[in-house]
Coordinates of C-alpha atoms in Angstrom, one line a residue:
M1 CA -11.3 2.8 4.8
C2 CA -12.1 0.8 8.0
G3 CA -10.9 -1.6 10.6
I4 CA -12.9 -4.8 10.2
F5 CA -13.2 -7.9 12.4
C6 CA -15.1 -11.1 12.5
L7 CA -15.0 -14.0 15.0
L8 CA -16.7 -17.2 14.0
S9 CA -17.3 -19.5 17.0
L10 CA -18.5 -23.1 16.6
S11 CA -18.8 -23.6 20.4
P12 CA -22.3 -23.7 22.0
T13 CA -21.0 -21.5 24.8
Q14 CA -20.6 -17.8 24.2
F15 CA -17.0 -17.0 23.4
E16 CA -15.6 -13.6 24.2
W17 CA -13.1 -12.2 21.7
D18 CA -9.8 -10.7 22.6
K19 CA -10.5 -7.0 23.0
T20 CA -6.7 -6.1 22.9
V21 CA -7.1 -5.8 19.1
Y22 CA -10.0 -3.4 19.5
E23 CA -7.8 -0.3 20.0
H24 CA -5.8 -1.1 16.9
L25 CA -9.0 -1.4 14.9
K26 CA -10.4 1.8 16.3
R27 CA -7.3 3.8 15.3
R28 CA -8.0 2.7 11.7
G29 CA -11.6 3.9 11.8
P30 CA -11.9 6.9 14.3
N31 CA -15.2 8.2 13.1
L32 CA -17.6 5.5 14.1
S33 CA -17.4 2.1 15.8
Q34 CA -20.1 -0.6 16.1
D35 CA -20.4 -4.3 16.9
L36 CA -22.9 -6.9 15.8
T37 CA -23.5 -10.5 17.0
V38 CA -25.3 -13.1 14.9
R39 CA -26.2 -16.3 16.7
S40 CA -27.7 -19.6 15.5
T41 CA -28.7 -22.6 17.5
I42 CA -29.4 -25.0 14.6
P43 CA -26.8 -25.1 13.2
C44 CA -24.7 -24.0 16.1
Y45 CA -22.5 -21.0 15.5
Q46 CA -21.9 -17.4 16.5
C47 CA -20.4 -14.6 14.4
V48 CA -19.2 -11.5 16.2
F49 CA -18.6 -8.5 13.8
S50 CA -16.8 -5.3 14.7
A51 CA -16.2 -2.4 12.3
H52 CA -14.5 1.0 12.8
V53 CA -15.1 3.5 10.1
L54 CA -12.8 6.2 8.6
H55 CA -15.4 8.4 6.8
L56 CA -14.1 9.4 3.4
R57 CA -17.1 9.3 1.0
G58 CA -20.8 10.1 1.0
L59 CA -23.0 9.9 4.1
L60 CA -21.4 8.4 7.2
T61 CA -22.5 4.8 7.1
P62 CA -22.3 2.7 10.2
Q63 CA -20.8 -0.8 9.9
P64 CA -21.5 -3.6 10.1
V65 CA -24.3 -3.0 7.6
E66 CA -27.2 -5.4 8.2
D67 CA -29.9 -5.5 5.6
S68 CA -33.6 -6.5 5.8
R69 CA -32.8 -10.1 5.0
G70 CA -30.4 -10.5 7.9
N71 CA -27.2 -10.4 5.9
A72 CA -24.3 -8.5 7.4
L73 CA -21.3 -6.9 5.8
V74 CA -18.0 -5.4 7.0
W75 CA -16.2 -3.7 4.2
N76 CA -12.7 -2.1 4.1
G77 CA -12.3 -0.7 0.6
E78 CA -12.9 2.0 -2.0
I79 CA -14.7 1.7 -5.3
F80 CA -12.8 3.6 -8.1
G81 CA -14.6 2.1 -11.0
G82 CA -16.7 -0.8 -12.3
V83 CA -19.7 0.0 -10.0
P84 CA -21.3 3.4 -10.1
V85 CA -21.1 5.3 -6.8
M86 CA -22.8 8.7 -6.7
L87 CA -21.2 11.6 -4.9
E88 CA -23.6 11.5 -2.0
E89 CA -23.4 7.6 -1.8
N90 CA -21.2 5.5 0.5
D91 CA -19.5 2.6 -1.3
T92 CA -20.1 0.3 1.7
A93 CA -23.9 0.8 1.3
V94 CA -23.6 0.3 -2.4
V95 CA -21.7 -3.0 -2.0
S96 CA -24.2 -4.2 0.6
Q97 CA -27.2 -3.4 -1.7
R98 CA -25.6 -5.3 -4.5
L99 CA -24.7 -8.4 -2.4
S100 CA -28.1 -8.4 -0.8
S101 CA -29.7 -9.0 -4.2
C102 CA -27.5 -12.1 -4.9
S103 CA -29.0 -15.5 -4.5
S104 CA -26.1 -17.7 -5.8
P105 CA -22.4 -17.8 -5.6
A106 CA -22.1 -16.9 -9.3
E107 CA -23.9 -13.6 -8.6
I108 CA -21.7 -12.7 -5.6
L109 CA -18.6 -13.4 -7.7
S110 CA -20.0 -11.2 -10.5
V111 CA -20.4 -8.3 -8.1
L112 CA -16.9 -8.6 -6.6
S113 CA -15.3 -9.1 -10.1
T114 CA -16.9 -5.8 -11.3
I115 CA -15.4 -3.6 -8.5
R116 CA -12.3 -1.6 -9.4
G117 CA -10.3 -0.5 -6.4
P118 CA -8.9 -2.0 -3.2
W119 CA -11.0 -4.1 -0.8
G120 CA -11.1 -6.5 2.0
F121 CA -14.4 -7.8 3.3
V122 CA -16.4 -10.3 5.4
Y123 CA -20.0 -11.0 4.5
Y124 CA -22.6 -13.1 6.3
Q125 CA -25.2 -14.5 4.0
K126 CA -28.1 -15.6 6.1
A127 CA -29.8 -17.6 3.4
G128 CA -27.9 -20.9 3.4
D129 CA -25.7 -19.9 6.4
Y130 CA -22.6 -18.9 4.6
L131 CA -19.6 -16.6 5.5
W132 CA -17.7 -15.0 2.6
F133 CA -14.4 -13.1 2.9
G134 CA -11.4 -12.1 0.9
R135 CA -9.1 -9.4 -0.5
D136 CA -8.9 -7.8 -3.9
F137 CA -6.9 -9.2 -6.7
L138 CA -3.7 -7.2 -5.8
G139 CA -4.2 -7.5 -2.0
R140 CA -4.2 -3.7 -1.4
R141 CA -6.1 -4.1 1.9
S142 CA -5.1 -6.2 4.9
L143 CA -6.9 -9.2 6.1
L144 CA -5.5 -11.7 8.6
W145 CA -6.8 -15.0 9.9
K146 CA -6.1 -17.6 12.7
F147 CA -8.0 -20.6 14.1
D148 CA -8.0 -21.5 17.8
A149 CA -8.7 -25.3 17.8
E150 CA -9.3 -25.4 21.6
V151 CA -12.3 -23.1 21.5
K152 CA -13.2 -23.8 17.8
A153 CA -13.0 -20.2 16.8
L154 CA -11.8 -18.6 13.5
T155 CA -10.8 -14.9 13.6
L156 CA -10.6 -12.5 10.6
T157 CA -9.3 -9.0 11.2
S158 CA -7.6 -6.1 9.5
V159 CA -4.9 -5.9 12.1
A160 CA -3.8 -8.2 15.0
V161 CA -1.7 -8.0 18.1
H162 CA 1.7 -9.5 18.3
S163 CA 2.4 -11.6 21.4
A164 CA 5.2 -13.8 22.6
G165 CA 5.1 -17.5 22.4
P166 CA 3.4 -20.0 20.0
V167 CA 0.3 -17.8 19.8
A168 CA 2.3 -15.2 17.9
S169 CA 2.9 -17.5 14.9
A170 CA -0.8 -18.3 14.6
W171 CA -1.7 -15.2 12.6
Q172 CA -1.3 -15.3 8.8
E173 CA -2.3 -13.0 5.9
V174 CA -5.3 -14.2 4.0
P175 CA -3.9 -14.9 0.5
A176 CA -5.2 -12.6 -2.2
A177 CA -5.8 -15.6 -4.4
G178 CA -9.6 -15.4 -4.6
V179 CA -12.5 -15.2 -2.2
Y180 CA -13.4 -17.8 0.4
R181 CA -16.7 -19.2 1.6
I182 CA -17.5 -21.2 4.7
D183 CA -20.6 -23.4 4.8
L184 CA -21.6 -22.7 8.4
K185 CA -24.0 -25.7 8.6
A186 CA -21.3 -28.1 7.5
V187 CA -18.5 -26.8 9.7
S188 CA -20.8 -26.6 12.8
E189 CA -21.5 -30.3 12.3
A190 CA -17.8 -31.2 11.6
G191 CA -16.4 -29.0 14.4
C192 CA -13.6 -27.9 12.1
V193 CA -13.4 -25.3 9.4
T194 CA -13.2 -25.9 5.6
F195 CA -12.9 -23.0 3.2
E196 CA -14.3 -23.2 -0.3
V197 CA -11.9 -21.2 -2.6
Y198 CA -13.2 -19.2 -5.5
P199 CA -10.0 -18.2 -7.3
W200 CA -9.3 -15.5 -9.8
A201 CA -9.9 -16.7 -13.4
Y202 CA -6.4 -17.1 -14.8
G203 CA -4.7 -20.1 -16.2
E204 CA -1.7 -21.9 -14.9
N205 CA 0.6 -20.2 -17.4
D206 CA -0.4 -16.7 -16.2
P207 CA 2.2 -15.1 -13.9
F208 CA -0.5 -14.3 -11.4
Y209 CA -1.6 -17.9 -11.1
S210 CA -1.7 -19.2 -7.5
C211 CA -2.1 -22.9 -7.3
P212 CA -4.1 -24.5 -4.5
Q213 CA -0.9 -25.6 -2.8
T214 CA 0.1 -21.9 -2.4
I215 CA -3.3 -21.2 -0.7
S216 CA -3.1 -24.3 1.5
E217 CA 0.4 -23.2 2.8
S218 CA -1.2 -20.1 4.3
V219 CA -4.4 -21.8 5.8
P220 CA -4.5 -21.7 9.6
S221 CA -3.6 -24.8 11.4
G222 CA -6.7 -27.0 11.9
C223 CA -8.4 -25.7 8.8
T224 CA -8.7 -26.9 5.2
A225 CA -9.0 -25.1 1.9
V226 CA -10.6 -26.7 -1.2
I227 CA -11.3 -25.3 -4.6
N228 CA -15.1 -25.0 -5.1
R229 CA -16.5 -28.1 -6.9
S230 CA -18.7 -26.0 -9.2
G231 CA -15.6 -24.6 -10.9
L232 CA -16.7 -20.9 -10.4
A233 CA -14.1 -18.2 -10.4
L234 CA -13.7 -14.4 -10.2
T235 CA -12.9 -12.5 -13.4
S236 CA -9.3 -11.1 -13.2
P237 CA -9.4 -7.3 -13.3
V238 CA -6.1 -7.0 -15.2
C239 CA -4.8 -8.5 -18.4
P240 CA -2.0 -11.2 -18.4
L241 CA 1.6 -10.1 -18.6
N242 CA 3.1 -9.8 -22.1
T243 CA 5.8 -12.5 -22.2
S244 CA 7.0 -11.9 -25.8
L245 CA 10.7 -11.8 -26.4
P246 CA 12.5 -9.3 -28.7
E247 CA 13.9 -10.6 -32.0
S248 CA 17.1 -8.5 -31.9
L249 CA 17.6 -6.2 -29.0
N250 CA 20.8 -5.5 -27.1
E251 CA 21.1 -7.6 -23.9
E252 CA 24.5 -6.2 -22.9
E253 CA 24.9 -3.4 -20.4
T254 CA 26.4 -0.2 -21.7
H255 CA 28.3 2.3 -19.5
P256 CA 26.7 0.9 -16.3
N257 CA 28.6 3.3 -14.1
A258 CA 27.8 6.5 -16.1
Q259 CA 26.2 9.4 -14.3
P260 CA 23.1 10.2 -16.3
S261 CA 21.5 13.6 -16.8
D262 CA 18.0 14.6 -17.9
Q263 CA 19.5 15.5 -21.3
D264 CA 20.3 11.8 -21.8
L265 CA 16.6 11.0 -22.0
E266 CA 16.2 13.6 -24.8
Q267 CA 18.9 11.9 -26.9
L268 CA 17.2 8.5 -26.9
P269 CA 15.5 7.5 -30.2
A270 CA 11.9 8.7 -30.0
G271 CA 10.0 6.5 -32.4
T272 CA 6.2 6.6 -33.0
E273 CA 5.5 3.5 -30.9
R274 CA 7.5 4.7 -27.9
G275 CA 5.9 8.2 -28.1
E276 CA 2.5 6.6 -28.1
A277 CA 3.4 4.4 -25.2
V278 CA 4.6 7.4 -23.1
N279 CA 1.4 9.4 -23.9
R280 CA -0.8 6.4 -23.0
L281 CA 1.0 5.8 -19.7
I282 CA 0.6 9.4 -18.7
D283 CA -3.1 9.2 -19.6
V284 CA -3.9 6.1 -17.6
L285 CA -1.8 7.1 -14.7
S286 CA -3.3 10.6 -14.6
E287 CA -6.8 9.0 -14.6
A288 CA -5.7 6.7 -11.7
V289 CA -4.5 9.7 -9.7
R290 CA -7.7 11.7 -10.5
R291 CA -9.9 8.9 -9.2
R292 CA -7.9 8.8 -6.0
V293 CA -7.6 12.6 -5.3
Q294 CA -11.2 13.4 -6.1
A295 CA -12.7 10.6 -4.1
L296 CA -12.2 12.7 -1.0
P297 CA -14.0 13.4 2.3
F298 CA -17.4 14.8 1.3
R299 CA -20.2 15.4 3.7
V300 CA -23.5 16.5 2.3
Q301 CA -24.5 17.9 5.7
D302 CA -21.5 20.3 5.6
D303 CA -22.0 23.2 3.2
S304 CA -18.7 24.9 3.9
P305 CA -16.0 24.6 1.2
P306 CA -12.7 22.8 2.0
S307 CA -10.3 25.0 4.0
N308 CA -7.4 26.5 2.0
D309 CA -5.1 25.8 5.0
N310 CA -5.7 22.0 5.3
A311 CA -4.6 19.6 2.7
S312 CA -6.8 16.6 1.8
I313 CA -4.0 14.8 0.0
A314 CA -0.5 14.0 1.0
I315 CA 2.2 12.1 -0.9
L316 CA 5.0 9.9 0.5
F317 CA 7.8 12.0 -1.0
S318 CA 11.4 11.3 -1.6
G319 CA 11.9 13.5 -4.6
G320 CA 12.4 10.4 -6.7
I321 CA 10.7 9.8 -10.0
D322 CA 7.7 7.8 -8.6
S323 CA 6.6 10.4 -6.1
M324 CA 7.5 13.4 -8.4
I325 CA 5.2 12.0 -11.1
L326 CA 2.4 11.5 -8.5
A327 CA 2.8 15.1 -7.4
A328 CA 2.8 16.4 -11.0
L329 CA -0.3 14.5 -11.9
A330 CA -2.1 15.4 -8.6
D331 CA -1.6 19.0 -9.5
R332 CA -3.8 18.5 -12.6
H333 CA -6.8 17.3 -10.5
I334 CA -6.7 19.3 -7.3
P335 CA -7.8 22.9 -7.3
A336 CA -4.7 25.2 -7.3
H337 CA -5.7 27.0 -4.1
Q338 CA -5.6 23.7 -2.1
P339 CA -2.2 22.7 -0.6
I340 CA -0.6 19.3 -1.1
D341 CA 1.6 17.9 1.7
L342 CA 4.8 16.2 0.7
L343 CA 5.8 13.8 3.6
N344 CA 9.6 13.3 3.8
V345 CA 11.0 11.2 6.6
A346 CA 14.6 11.1 7.9
F347 CA 16.2 9.0 10.6
K348 CA 18.9 10.7 12.7
L349 CA 22.4 9.9 11.4
Q350 CA 24.9 8.8 14.0
V351 CA 27.6 11.5 14.1
P352 CA 31.1 10.1 14.5
K353 CA 32.8 11.0 17.8
K354 CA 35.6 13.0 16.1
Q355 CA 33.1 15.0 14.2
K356 CA 31.2 15.8 17.4
E357 CA 34.3 17.1 19.0
S358 CA 35.3 19.3 16.1
A359 CA 31.8 20.9 15.8
K360 CA 31.9 24.4 17.3
K361 CA 29.0 26.3 15.7
P362 CA 25.8 26.0 17.8
V363 CA 22.7 24.8 16.0
K364 CA 19.6 27.1 16.3
H365 CA 17.1 24.2 16.2
K366 CA 18.0 20.6 16.8
D367 CA 15.7 19.4 14.1
K368 CA 16.7 22.0 11.4
P369 CA 17.3 20.3 8.1
T370 CA 20.2 20.8 5.7
E371 CA 20.2 23.7 3.3
C372 CA 20.5 22.5 -0.3
N373 CA 21.6 24.1 -3.5
T374 CA 19.2 24.2 -6.4
D375 CA 20.7 21.1 -7.8
G376 CA 20.1 19.1 -4.7
A377 CA 23.7 19.1 -3.5
E378 CA 24.5 19.6 0.2
S379 CA 25.7 22.9 1.4
Q380 CA 28.3 23.4 4.0
T381 CA 25.6 23.4 6.7
S382 CA 25.2 19.9 8.0
S383 CA 22.4 18.3 10.1
P384 CA 22.0 14.8 11.5
F385 CA 18.9 14.6 9.3
D386 CA 20.8 15.2 6.0
V387 CA 19.8 11.8 4.7
P388 CA 19.7 11.2 0.9
D389 CA 15.9 11.3 0.6
R390 CA 15.9 14.7 2.4
I391 CA 18.4 16.1 -0.1
T392 CA 16.6 14.8 -3.1
G393 CA 13.3 15.7 -1.6
I394 CA 14.2 19.4 -1.2
A395 CA 15.5 19.4 -4.8
G396 CA 12.2 17.8 -6.0
L397 CA 10.3 20.5 -4.0
K398 CA 12.1 23.2 -6.0
E399 CA 11.3 21.5 -9.3
L400 CA 7.6 21.4 -8.3
Q401 CA 7.6 25.0 -7.2
H402 CA 9.1 26.1 -10.5
L403 CA 6.7 24.0 -12.6
Y404 CA 3.6 24.7 -10.6
P405 CA 4.1 28.1 -8.8
E406 CA 0.4 28.6 -8.0
R407 CA 0.3 25.6 -5.7
S408 CA 1.3 25.6 -2.1
W409 CA 3.6 22.6 -1.8
R410 CA 4.2 21.9 1.9
F411 CA 7.3 20.0 2.4
V412 CA 6.9 18.2 5.8
E413 CA 10.3 17.3 7.3
I414 CA 9.7 14.4 9.6
N415 CA 12.7 13.8 11.8
V416 CA 13.0 10.6 13.9
T417 CA 15.5 9.9 16.7
T418 CA 16.7 6.6 17.8
E419 CA 14.9 6.9 21.1
E420 CA 11.5 7.6 19.5
L421 CA 12.0 4.9 17.0
Q422 CA 12.6 2.3 19.6
K423 CA 9.7 3.4 21.8
I424 CA 7.1 3.5 19.0
R425 CA 8.3 0.2 17.5
Q426 CA 7.6 -1.6 20.7
E427 CA 4.3 0.2 21.4
R428 CA 2.7 0.1 18.0
I429 CA 4.7 -0.9 14.9
C430 CA 5.6 -4.4 15.9
H431 CA 1.8 -5.2 16.1
L432 CA 1.1 -3.5 12.7
V433 CA 3.9 -5.3 10.8
H434 CA 2.9 -8.7 12.3
P435 CA 2.7 -11.4 11.0
L436 CA 5.6 -10.3 8.7
D437 CA 8.8 -10.3 10.7
T438 CA 11.9 -9.6 8.6
V439 CA 14.5 -6.9 8.9
L440 CA 13.1 -5.4 5.7
D441 CA 9.5 -5.4 7.1
D442 CA 10.8 -3.6 10.2
S443 CA 12.7 -1.0 8.2
I444 CA 9.9 -0.2 5.8
G445 CA 7.2 -0.5 8.4
C446 CA 8.9 2.0 10.7
A447 CA 9.7 4.4 7.9
V448 CA 6.2 4.4 6.5
W449 CA 4.6 4.7 10.0
F450 CA 6.5 7.8 10.9
A451 CA 6.2 9.3 7.4
T452 CA 2.4 8.9 7.2
R453 CA 1.9 10.2 10.8
G454 CA 2.9 13.5 9.1
A455 CA 4.2 15.2 12.3
G456 CA 7.3 17.3 11.6
F457 CA 8.3 20.8 10.5
I458 CA 7.6 23.1 7.5
T459 CA 9.7 26.0 6.6
E460 CA 8.0 29.4 6.5
D461 CA 9.3 32.9 5.9
S462 CA 9.8 33.2 9.7
G463 CA 11.7 29.9 9.9
Q464 CA 10.8 26.4 10.8
E465 CA 7.4 25.8 12.4
P466 CA 6.0 22.6 13.9
F467 CA 3.4 21.1 11.6
T468 CA 1.2 18.0 11.4
S469 CA -0.5 17.1 8.1
S470 CA -4.3 17.0 8.1
A471 CA -4.5 14.8 5.0
K472 CA -6.5 11.6 5.4
V473 CA -5.5 10.2 2.0
I474 CA -1.9 9.3 1.3
L475 CA -0.6 8.6 -2.2
T476 CA 2.3 6.2 -2.5
G477 CA 4.5 5.1 -5.4
M478 CA 4.2 1.4 -4.5
G479 CA 4.1 -0.8 -7.6
A480 CA 6.2 1.3 -10.0
D481 CA 9.4 -0.7 -9.4
E482 CA 7.8 -4.1 -9.5
Q483 CA 6.2 -3.4 -12.9
L484 CA 8.9 -1.3 -14.6
A485 CA 12.1 -3.2 -13.5
G486 CA 13.2 -0.5 -11.0
Y487 CA 15.2 -2.7 -8.5
S488 CA 18.8 -3.6 -8.8
R489 CA 17.9 -7.3 -8.8
H490 CA 16.1 -6.8 -12.1
R491 CA 19.4 -5.5 -13.6
V492 CA 21.2 -8.5 -12.2
R493 CA 18.7 -10.9 -13.6
F494 CA 18.8 -9.2 -17.0
K495 CA 22.6 -9.4 -17.0
T496 CA 22.6 -13.2 -16.2
S497 CA 19.4 -14.3 -18.1
G498 CA 18.5 -11.6 -20.6
H499 CA 15.0 -10.6 -21.4
L500 CA 13.5 -14.0 -20.6
G501 CA 15.0 -13.9 -17.1
L502 CA 13.7 -10.3 -16.6
I503 CA 10.2 -11.2 -17.6
Q504 CA 10.2 -14.1 -15.2
E505 CA 11.5 -11.8 -12.4
L506 CA 8.7 -9.2 -13.1
A507 CA 6.1 -12.0 -13.1
M508 CA 7.3 -13.1 -9.7
E509 CA 7.3 -9.5 -8.4
L510 CA 3.7 -9.0 -9.5
A511 CA 2.5 -12.3 -8.0
R512 CA 4.1 -11.7 -4.6
I513 CA 3.3 -8.0 -4.1
P514 CA 0.2 -8.7 -2.0
S515 CA 2.1 -10.8 0.5
R516 CA 5.3 -8.9 0.6
N517 CA 4.2 -5.3 0.7
L518 CA 0.6 -4.2 0.5
G519 CA -1.1 -5.8 3.6
R520 CA 1.7 -4.5 5.7
D521 CA 1.6 -1.0 4.3
D522 CA -2.2 -0.9 4.7
R523 CA -1.9 -1.9 8.4
V524 CA 0.8 0.6 9.1
I525 CA -0.8 3.6 7.3
G526 CA -4.2 2.8 8.6
D527 CA -3.0 3.1 12.2
H528 CA -3.1 6.9 11.8
G529 CA -6.8 6.9 10.7
K530 CA -5.5 7.6 7.1
E531 CA -5.9 5.7 3.9
A532 CA -3.2 4.5 1.5
R533 CA -4.0 4.8 -2.2
F534 CA -1.8 3.3 -4.9
P535 CA -2.2 4.9 -8.3
Y536 CA 0.5 2.7 -9.9
L537 CA -1.6 -0.3 -8.9
D538 CA -4.8 0.9 -10.4
E539 CA -6.2 -1.9 -12.5
D540 CA -6.1 0.1 -15.7
V541 CA -2.4 1.0 -15.1
V542 CA -1.5 -2.6 -14.3
S543 CA -3.3 -3.8 -17.4
Y544 CA -1.7 -1.3 -19.7
L545 CA 1.8 -2.0 -18.4
N546 CA 1.1 -5.8 -18.6
S547 CA 0.1 -5.4 -22.2
L548 CA 3.5 -3.9 -23.2
P549 CA 6.5 -6.0 -24.2
V550 CA 9.2 -5.7 -21.5
W551 CA 11.7 -3.8 -23.7
E552 CA 9.2 -0.9 -24.0
K553 CA 9.0 -0.6 -20.2
A554 CA 12.7 -0.9 -19.5
D555 CA 16.0 -1.1 -21.3
L556 CA 18.6 -2.4 -18.9
S557 CA 21.3 -2.2 -21.5
L558 CA 21.2 1.6 -20.7
P559 CA 22.9 3.1 -17.6
R560 CA 21.4 3.1 -14.1
G561 CA 19.1 6.0 -13.8
I562 CA 17.9 5.7 -17.4
G563 CA 17.3 2.1 -18.4
E564 CA 15.2 0.9 -15.4
K565 CA 11.7 2.4 -15.5
L566 CA 12.6 3.9 -18.8
L567 CA 9.0 4.4 -19.9
L568 CA 8.2 6.3 -16.7
R569 CA 11.4 8.4 -17.0
L570 CA 10.3 9.4 -20.5
A571 CA 6.9 10.3 -19.2
A572 CA 8.5 12.4 -16.5
R573 CA 10.4 14.4 -19.1
Q574 CA 7.3 14.9 -21.1
L575 CA 5.6 16.3 -17.9
G576 CA 8.5 18.8 -17.6
L577 CA 10.4 17.2 -14.8
G578 CA 14.2 17.7 -14.8
Q579 CA 16.9 16.0 -12.9
S580 CA 14.4 13.9 -10.8
A581 CA 13.6 12.0 -14.0
V582 CA 17.0 10.3 -13.9
L583 CA 17.5 9.7 -10.2
P584 CA 18.5 6.0 -9.7
K585 CA 16.3 3.9 -7.5
R586 CA 17.0 4.3 -3.8
A587 CA 15.1 2.0 -1.4
M588 CA 13.2 3.8 1.4
Q589 CA 15.2 2.1 4.1
F590 CA 18.4 3.5 2.7
G591 CA 17.2 6.9 1.5
S592 CA 15.7 7.6 4.9
R593 CA 18.7 6.0 6.6
I594 CA 16.7 3.9 9.0
A595 CA 18.9 1.0 7.8
K596 CA 22.0 2.8 9.2
M597 CA 20.5 3.0 12.7
E598 CA 20.6 -0.8 13.3
D599 CA 22.9 -3.7 13.0
H600 CA 24.8 -3.3 9.7
R601 CA 25.5 -7.1 9.5
E602 CA 21.8 -7.9 9.1
K603 CA 20.3 -9.2 5.9
A604 CA 17.0 -7.8 4.7
S605 CA 15.5 -11.3 4.8
D606 CA 16.7 -12.1 8.4
K607 CA 14.1 -12.4 11.1
C608 CA 14.1 -9.1 13.0
T609 CA 14.5 -9.6 16.8
R610 CA 13.5 -5.9 17.3
L611 CA 9.9 -6.8 16.4
L612 CA 9.6 -9.3 19.2
T613 CA 7.6 -8.5 22.2
G614 CA 7.7 -9.7 25.8

């Protein structure tokens, strides 16, 4: 994972790029930083590249990578399949070698279409004077762009800096609708920038289809995007969404307010097809986790084995079904002697004045968490950090300790006060969330930033000890709800429009996940010099879930806590999980209680004034 940057200047005078973004990029890649400038007088342009490397695989490879032909690559990605990468190899070097051998657009598209895994890149192709860039099909890595018409400069970067005034609105996310090529000869003569778009190969009826109009809406002011005239396209790495409708299935909710238990899952009709679907989901998801937990920091020059005290993998952990399944599957593929860190964030609850006055017992440690019974219920001991995700997280920890007693599961209690939240939001998080700007982006961005920093407490025999997770790879459950109808809005849509409405809602969720979630989360997590990995968004997992009819993935006629993400809940029971298999969905902003710290009258879609600077 890296912080990448490219500035294309069409001015004959040397243009200095804004170094205020440099520190943000450097935090993403703390192991090595390097710049490269490419200049041409005829045609007239200048490309300034800057790359900041987080070393996770193979030999430490400096970026930008410049080959013998004068091509230059900055790459922010991981190869988890499609292209072979040996243990001692670095995937940036592998991609550079493959692109170097390409002499036509079709060959470049073939290389990019083959890669399985998240990526964002900028590639200077000297022969022909071309600049290529883009994000992977699902947009799992951030790439932003803006164009400054006054100095004729286009900037591409992993992360930007939020500033007050009209400049702030100039940044936009590069749409994950394909890859883009700039003909540097043509644009230097014209003085303005036109992007040739090479879209993903799907038809207009496919839910992932992004029409040229959608792309043009995100193009920086002063630039133009056109679909390439040759009709070339990238090959989609996932299969289309199954849009078939059931002939006769119940579309009425039953007992919507019932309190489910894990036994309710046992009583559902099994059926051969459903059993096979559960097994297949476990298989593809397990393989997705394996790819991500075994592609870990490896240095051939270092002969010492990994320390038993330091975890290489951490999981964003609420104790809910998504993170519990990731933990259970990670246990399969990580040696039992290595710890796994479970990162659990809580924002300090505001204690009512009457309760403050009635409290008489002193607290031994201001950040001490609640004590929970084995079933996850609160005990009589209370703490301002007794948020729902802390309670279910501790209950989930006990499940994991019971199922996998050989493993050291380190439950990291990350407690955030109002004062620290406000300070870090203004210093760091407002820049990382940008250009997104809603109340929801603020809540999720802040929660994820503090969680993935990994600084908190763990409970030892001697009591609570300060602890900071050393893990550089963070597994997250992003993508499970979008594919398996996990949100309350899916149930609402099903209730009003049946299976057809639900399919349409899921299609929309999948299409907008790059712009709503993934770029933001990559920027926020990368700020700690750590890498986000999304097993639920592995291409094979997405393809498998897309291939299933909607009623096999979810049955929203069943009560909340069972019907949504039904296939995943059945998989959880098969893996031996208990009450966590039937926990209803609770969004991170509510489970961590960050939403309770701010103005309760706000809507999630409102623009967030707290993200403004200056």
